[in-house]
């Protein structure tokens, strides 16, 4: 079939086309492998040079014309289709939202995000370490030698020469061995002890804190932790106390308690005459600094460690620690947090 290069005819064909499919047929008719324009292009080879020039030029002009009209028509059809769709798909914004079932953020994660949030605003950065630790990092460097009774209080699971860490304190050691003061870190993570009852699970979470520089004192430690707890529990006049305690890796050591009262089965938190232990803390023992190659006559600082489950239970009114790990959907739906509704500036 020879091509009549009639622009009117082409325009006519486009005019009578209403769908992308029909349009595609026209494209194939003209520009497909065996299309009219393509065949004409091929037949140029049989012409004399002179004729080839003239016919070639005509063909190219015709081809560009075709392509331009084709694209215009295609745009028109596409616009038309979208407009028709939009007309049909009206959204009624006054309808109530559909129930949606994405997951929930686990209270442990939410608590960790909140803790990170508060300490980052005080200039602490987040560090982590492995769950399986060396005896040196978990005990010896922290001034808990082989036969020390503190080892028994933190009895754990041994894996050949290694231990499942009994606290997040070994990350203090890892950090001090690697970096020079000033150091200001917190370490959220899993820890393990062979304990199991309504207030203890064999795996639980802690957040460790460590600050080393050449001037920080016990007063800074207290200020830092008081500010943290007031912010975390959102209670401005929180009643607390520091009670002398003992940890081999801090000297002096303290535990921090928060007041509570329970009347007629209503638990009031941050006031009252009973005390709940919240965290352990103290000035880093110079022996630990030396074990980690830090000059203890130049540097000093403080450390603290808190149980995430304990903080989470108090803040959100959860009564049995084991419920954190039962993977009960009803529980997570009740105590979990919507990912759309996070208050944390970490955005997590
Ligand atoms: N590692 C201690 C524990 O698990 C807590 C702690 C950390 C105490 C840092 C003092 C300083 O009980």
Coordinates of C-alpha atoms and ligand atoms in Angstrom, one line a residue:
X1 CA 0.0 0.0 0.0
X2 CA 1.5 3.3 -0.9
X3 CA 1.2 6.2 1.4
X4 CA -0.9 9.2 0.5
X5 CA 0.7 11.9 2.6
X6 CA -2.5 13.6 3.3
X7 CA -2.4 15.6 6.5
X8 CA -6.2 16.0 6.4
X9 CA -6.7 12.3 6.3
X10 CA -4.5 11.9 9.4
X11 CA -6.3 14.6 11.3
X12 CA -9.6 13.0 10.4
X13 CA -8.4 9.7 11.7
X14 CA -7.3 11.2 15.0
X15 CA -10.5 13.1 15.3
X16 CA -12.5 9.9 15.2
X17 CA -10.4 8.3 17.9
X18 CA -11.6 8.3 21.6
X19 CA -9.3 5.8 23.3
X20 CA -5.7 5.1 23.9
X21 CA -6.1 1.7 22.3
X22 CA -7.5 3.0 19.1
X23 CA -4.8 5.6 19.0
X24 CA -2.2 3.0 19.4
X25 CA -3.7 1.1 16.4
X26 CA -3.2 4.3 14.3
X27 CA 0.4 4.6 15.5
X28 CA 1.1 1.0 14.4
X29 CA -0.6 1.6 11.1
X30 CA 1.8 4.4 10.3
X31 CA 4.9 3.9 12.4
X32 CA 4.9 0.2 13.3
X33 CA 7.5 -2.1 11.8
X34 CA 5.3 -2.6 8.8
X35 CA 3.6 0.8 9.1
X36 CA 3.0 3.0 6.1
X37 CA 5.7 5.6 7.0
X38 CA 8.2 2.9 7.9
X39 CA 7.7 1.1 4.6
X40 CA 8.1 4.3 2.6
X41 CA 11.3 5.0 4.5
X42 CA 12.6 1.6 3.6
X43 CA 11.7 2.0 -0.1
X44 CA 13.8 5.1 -0.3
X45 CA 16.7 2.8 -1.0
X46 CA 15.4 2.0 -4.4
X47 CA 15.3 5.6 -5.6
X48 CA 17.9 7.7 -7.3
X49 CA 20.0 10.1 -5.1
X50 CA 18.1 13.1 -6.3
X51 CA 14.6 11.6 -5.7
X52 CA 15.8 10.1 -2.4
X53 CA 16.6 13.7 -1.2
X54 CA 13.2 15.1 -2.2
X55 CA 11.1 12.1 -1.0
X56 CA 13.2 11.7 2.1
X57 CA 12.6 15.3 3.2
X58 CA 8.9 15.0 2.5
X59 CA 8.7 11.9 4.5
X60 CA 10.5 13.4 7.5
X61 CA 8.2 16.4 7.6
X62 CA 5.2 14.1 7.3
X63 CA 6.6 11.9 10.1
X64 CA 7.1 14.9 12.4
X65 CA 3.7 16.1 11.7
X66 CA 2.2 12.7 12.5
X67 CA 4.2 12.5 15.7
X68 CA 3.2 15.9 16.9
X69 CA -0.5 15.3 16.2
X70 CA -0.3 11.9 17.8
X71 CA 1.2 13.3 21.0
X72 CA -1.4 16.1 21.1
X73 CA -4.2 13.6 20.7
X74 CA -2.7 11.3 23.4
X75 CA -2.5 14.2 25.9
X76 CA -6.1 15.1 25.1
X77 CA -7.3 11.5 25.7
X78 CA -5.3 11.2 28.9
X79 CA -6.6 14.4 30.3
X80 CA -10.2 13.4 29.4
X81 CA -9.8 10.0 31.1
X82 CA -8.4 11.6 34.3
X83 CA -11.2 14.2 34.4
X84 CA -13.8 11.5 34.0
X85 CA -12.2 9.5 36.8
X86 CA -12.1 12.6 39.1
X87 CA -15.8 13.3 38.4
X88 CA -16.6 9.8 39.6
X89 CA -14.2 9.6 42.5
X90 CA -15.5 12.3 44.7
X91 CA -14.3 12.1 48.4
X92 CA -16.7 12.9 51.1
X93 CA -14.4 14.5 53.7
X94 CA -17.2 14.6 56.3
X95 CA -17.2 10.8 56.7
X96 CA -15.7 9.4 59.9
X97 CA -12.3 7.8 59.6
X98 CA -12.1 4.1 58.8
X99 CA -10.8 1.9 61.6
X100 CA -7.2 1.1 60.7
X101 CA -5.1 -1.7 61.9
X102 CA -1.5 -0.8 61.7
X103 CA 0.7 -2.2 64.4
X104 CA 1.4 -0.4 67.7
X105 CA 4.6 0.7 69.2
X106 CA 5.5 -1.5 72.2
X107 CA 5.6 0.3 75.5
X108 CA 9.2 -0.8 76.0
X109 CA 10.2 0.9 72.7
X110 CA 8.1 4.0 73.5
X111 CA 9.8 4.3 76.9
X112 CA 13.3 3.9 75.4
X113 CA 12.5 6.6 72.7
X114 CA 11.3 8.9 75.5
X115 CA 14.4 8.4 77.6
X116 CA 16.6 9.0 74.5
X117 CA 14.7 12.1 73.8
X118 CA 15.2 13.6 77.2
X119 CA 18.9 12.7 77.5
X120 CA 19.7 13.9 74.0
X121 CA 18.4 17.3 75.0
X122 CA 21.1 17.2 77.7
X123 CA 23.8 16.5 75.2
X124 CA 24.1 12.7 75.6
X125 CA 24.5 10.5 72.5
X126 CA 23.3 6.9 72.1
X127 CA 25.7 4.0 72.1
X128 CA 25.1 0.3 71.9
X129 CA 27.1 -2.9 72.6
X130 CA 26.6 -6.7 72.0
X131 CA 24.4 -8.9 74.2
X132 CA 27.1 -11.5 74.4
X133 CA 30.0 -10.0 76.4
X134 CA 33.4 -10.9 77.6
X135 CA 33.9 -11.5 81.3
X136 CA 36.3 -8.6 81.3
X137 CA 33.8 -6.0 80.0
X138 CA 30.9 -7.3 82.1
X139 CA 32.7 -7.9 85.4
X140 CA 36.5 -7.5 85.7
X141 CA 37.0 -4.0 84.2
X142 CA 34.0 -2.8 86.3
X143 CA 35.9 -3.8 89.5
X144 CA 34.0 -7.0 90.0
X145 CA 36.8 -9.6 90.3
X146 CA 36.3 -13.3 89.9
X147 CA 35.3 -14.1 93.5
X148 CA 33.3 -11.0 94.2
X149 CA 29.8 -11.6 95.6
X150 CA 28.4 -9.1 93.2
X151 CA 28.8 -11.7 90.5
X152 CA 26.3 -13.9 92.3
X153 CA 23.8 -11.1 92.6
X154 CA 23.9 -10.7 88.9
X155 CA 24.0 -14.4 88.1
X156 CA 23.6 -15.0 84.4
X157 CA 23.9 -17.3 81.4
X158 CA 27.3 -18.4 80.3
X159 CA 28.2 -19.2 76.8
X160 CA 31.5 -20.9 76.8
X161 CA 34.0 -18.2 77.8
X162 CA 31.4 -15.4 77.4
X163 CA 28.4 -14.2 79.3
X164 CA 25.0 -12.7 78.3
X165 CA 25.6 -9.3 79.8
X166 CA 24.0 -8.8 83.2
X167 CA 23.8 -5.0 82.8
X168 CA 24.5 -2.3 80.2
X169 CA 27.6 -1.2 82.1
X170 CA 30.0 -3.1 79.9
X171 CA 29.3 -0.5 77.2
X172 CA 30.9 2.0 79.7
X173 CA 34.1 0.0 79.4
X174 CA 33.9 -0.4 75.6
X175 CA 33.3 3.4 75.2
X176 CA 36.1 4.4 77.6
X177 CA 38.6 2.0 76.0
X178 CA 37.9 3.5 72.6
X179 CA 37.4 7.2 73.2
X180 CA 38.9 10.0 75.2
X181 CA 36.9 12.2 77.6
X182 CA 34.8 14.2 77.5
X183 CA 32.3 11.3 77.2
X184 CA 28.6 11.7 77.5
X185 CA 26.6 8.6 76.5
X186 CA 23.5 6.7 77.2
X187 CA 23.1 3.0 76.3
X188 CA 19.7 1.5 75.9
X189 CA 19.7 -2.3 75.5
X190 CA 18.8 -5.8 76.5
X191 CA 20.3 -7.4 79.6
X192 CA 20.0 -10.9 81.2
X193 CA 19.8 -12.5 84.6
X194 CA 18.6 -15.8 85.8
X195 CA 15.5 -14.4 87.5
X196 CA 11.9 -15.0 86.8
X197 CA 8.8 -13.9 88.7
X198 CA 6.1 -11.2 88.5
X199 CA 8.7 -8.4 88.8
X200 CA 11.7 -10.1 87.1
X201 CA 12.1 -11.6 83.6
X202 CA 15.3 -13.4 82.5
X203 CA 15.7 -10.8 79.8
X204 CA 15.0 -7.2 80.5
X205 CA 16.1 -3.7 79.4
X206 CA 18.3 -1.1 80.9
X207 CA 19.5 2.3 80.0
X208 CA 23.0 3.1 81.1
X209 CA 24.4 6.6 81.4
X210 CA 28.1 7.7 81.5
X211 CA 29.6 11.1 81.8
X212 CA 33.3 11.7 82.1
X213 CA 35.1 15.0 82.0
X214 CA 37.4 16.9 84.3
X215 CA 35.0 18.7 86.6
X216 CA 31.6 16.9 87.0
X217 CA 30.6 16.1 90.5
X218 CA 27.9 14.3 92.5
X219 CA 25.9 17.5 92.3
X220 CA 25.8 17.3 88.5
X221 CA 24.8 13.6 88.8
X222 CA 21.9 14.5 91.1
X223 CA 20.7 17.5 88.9
X224 CA 20.8 15.4 85.8
X225 CA 18.8 12.5 87.2
X226 CA 16.2 14.7 89.0
X227 CA 15.6 16.7 85.8
X228 CA 15.3 13.5 83.9
X229 CA 12.7 11.9 86.2
X230 CA 10.6 15.1 86.4
X231 CA 10.6 15.3 82.7
X232 CA 9.9 11.5 82.2
X233 CA 7.0 11.3 84.6
X234 CA 5.8 14.8 83.8
X235 CA 5.6 15.7 87.5
X236 CA 7.2 19.0 88.5
X237 CA 7.2 18.5 92.3
X238 CA 8.2 14.9 92.2
X239 CA 9.2 13.5 95.6
X240 CA 12.4 11.6 95.4
X241 CA 15.4 10.6 97.5
X242 CA 19.0 9.4 97.0
X243 CA 19.8 6.5 99.3
X244 CA 23.5 5.4 99.8
X245 CA 24.2 2.1 98.2
X246 CA 27.0 0.0 96.9
X247 CA 28.2 -0.9 93.4
X248 CA 31.8 -2.0 92.8
X249 CA 32.1 0.3 89.8
X250 CA 31.0 3.6 91.5
X251 CA 32.2 5.3 94.6
X252 CA 30.2 6.8 96.3
X253 CA 27.1 4.9 95.1
X254 CA 23.5 5.6 95.5
X255 CA 20.1 4.4 94.6
X256 CA 17.3 6.8 93.7
X257 CA 13.8 6.2 95.0
X258 CA 10.5 7.9 94.1
X259 CA 7.7 8.3 96.6
X260 CA 4.3 6.8 96.1
X261 CA 1.1 6.1 98.0
X262 CA -1.6 3.5 97.7
X263 CA -5.0 4.4 99.2
X264 CA -8.2 2.5 98.4
X265 CA -6.3 0.6 95.7
X266 CA -5.5 3.9 93.9
X267 CA -1.8 4.3 93.3
X268 CA -0.5 7.9 93.5
X269 CA 3.0 8.4 92.1
X270 CA 5.5 11.1 93.0
X271 CA 4.0 11.8 96.4
X272 CA 3.3 9.8 99.6
X273 CA 5.3 8.0 102.2
X274 CA 6.3 4.7 100.5
X275 CA 9.4 4.5 98.3
X276 CA 10.1 2.7 95.0
X277 CA 13.6 2.1 93.8
X278 CA 14.1 3.5 90.3
X279 CA 17.8 3.4 89.4
X280 CA 21.4 2.9 90.6
X281 CA 24.1 5.6 90.2
X282 CA 27.3 7.0 91.5
X283 CA 30.7 8.6 90.8
X284 CA 32.7 6.4 88.5
X285 CA 35.2 4.4 90.6
X286 CA 38.8 5.6 89.8
X287 CA 39.8 1.9 89.5
X288 CA 37.4 1.6 86.6
X289 CA 38.9 4.6 84.9
X290 CA 42.3 3.1 85.3
X291 CA 41.1 -0.3 84.0
X292 CA 40.0 1.6 80.9
X293 CA 43.2 3.5 80.4
X294 CA 41.8 6.9 81.6
X295 CA 43.9 9.0 83.9
X296 CA 41.9 9.1 87.2
X297 CA 43.8 12.0 88.6
X298 CA 42.7 14.2 85.7
X299 CA 39.2 12.8 84.9
X300 CA 36.1 12.0 86.8
X301 CA 32.4 11.6 86.2
X302 CA 29.3 9.7 87.0
X303 CA 27.3 6.7 85.8
X304 CA 23.8 5.5 86.2
X305 CA 21.7 2.5 85.2
X306 CA 17.9 2.2 85.1
X307 CA 15.5 -0.5 84.4
X308 CA 13.3 0.3 81.4
X309 CA 10.5 -2.2 82.3
X310 CA 10.3 -0.7 85.8
X311 CA 10.0 2.9 84.4
X312 CA 7.5 1.8 81.8
X313 CA 5.3 -0.1 84.4
X314 CA 5.2 3.0 86.6
X315 CA 4.5 5.5 83.9
X316 CA 1.8 3.5 82.1
X317 CA 0.3 1.6 85.0
X318 CA 1.4 -1.9 83.9
X319 CA 1.3 -4.4 86.8
X320 CA 3.0 -7.6 85.6
X321 CA 6.4 -7.5 84.0
X322 CA 5.8 -10.8 82.1
X323 CA 2.9 -9.2 80.1
X324 CA 5.5 -7.2 78.1
X325 CA 6.7 -10.4 76.4
X326 CA 3.5 -12.5 76.0
X327 CA 2.8 -11.0 72.5
X328 CA -0.9 -10.7 73.3
X329 CA -2.6 -8.5 70.7
X330 CA -5.3 -7.3 73.2
X331 CA -2.5 -6.2 75.5
X332 CA -0.5 -4.4 72.8
X333 CA -3.6 -2.7 71.5
X334 CA -4.4 -1.4 75.0
X335 CA -0.9 -0.4 76.1
X336 CA 0.8 0.2 72.8
X337 CA 1.2 3.5 71.1
X338 CA 0.0 4.5 67.7
X339 CA 2.9 5.2 65.3
X340 CA 0.9 8.2 64.1
X341 CA 0.8 9.7 67.6
X342 CA 4.4 9.7 68.8
X343 CA 5.4 12.6 71.0
X344 CA 9.1 11.9 70.7
X345 CA 11.2 14.4 68.8
X346 CA 13.4 11.5 67.6
X347 CA 10.4 10.8 65.4
X348 CA 10.8 7.1 66.1
Ligands
LIG1 N1 24.8 -1.7 86.5 C1 24.0 -1.5 87.7 C2 22.9 -2.6 87.8 O1 22.6 -3.2 86.8 C3 23.3 -0.2 87.7 C4 24.3 0.9 87.7 C5 24.8 1.5 86.6 C6 24.7 1.5 89.0 C7 25.8 2.5 86.7 C8 25.6 2.5 89.0 C9 26.1 3.0 87.9 O2 22.4 -2.9 88.8

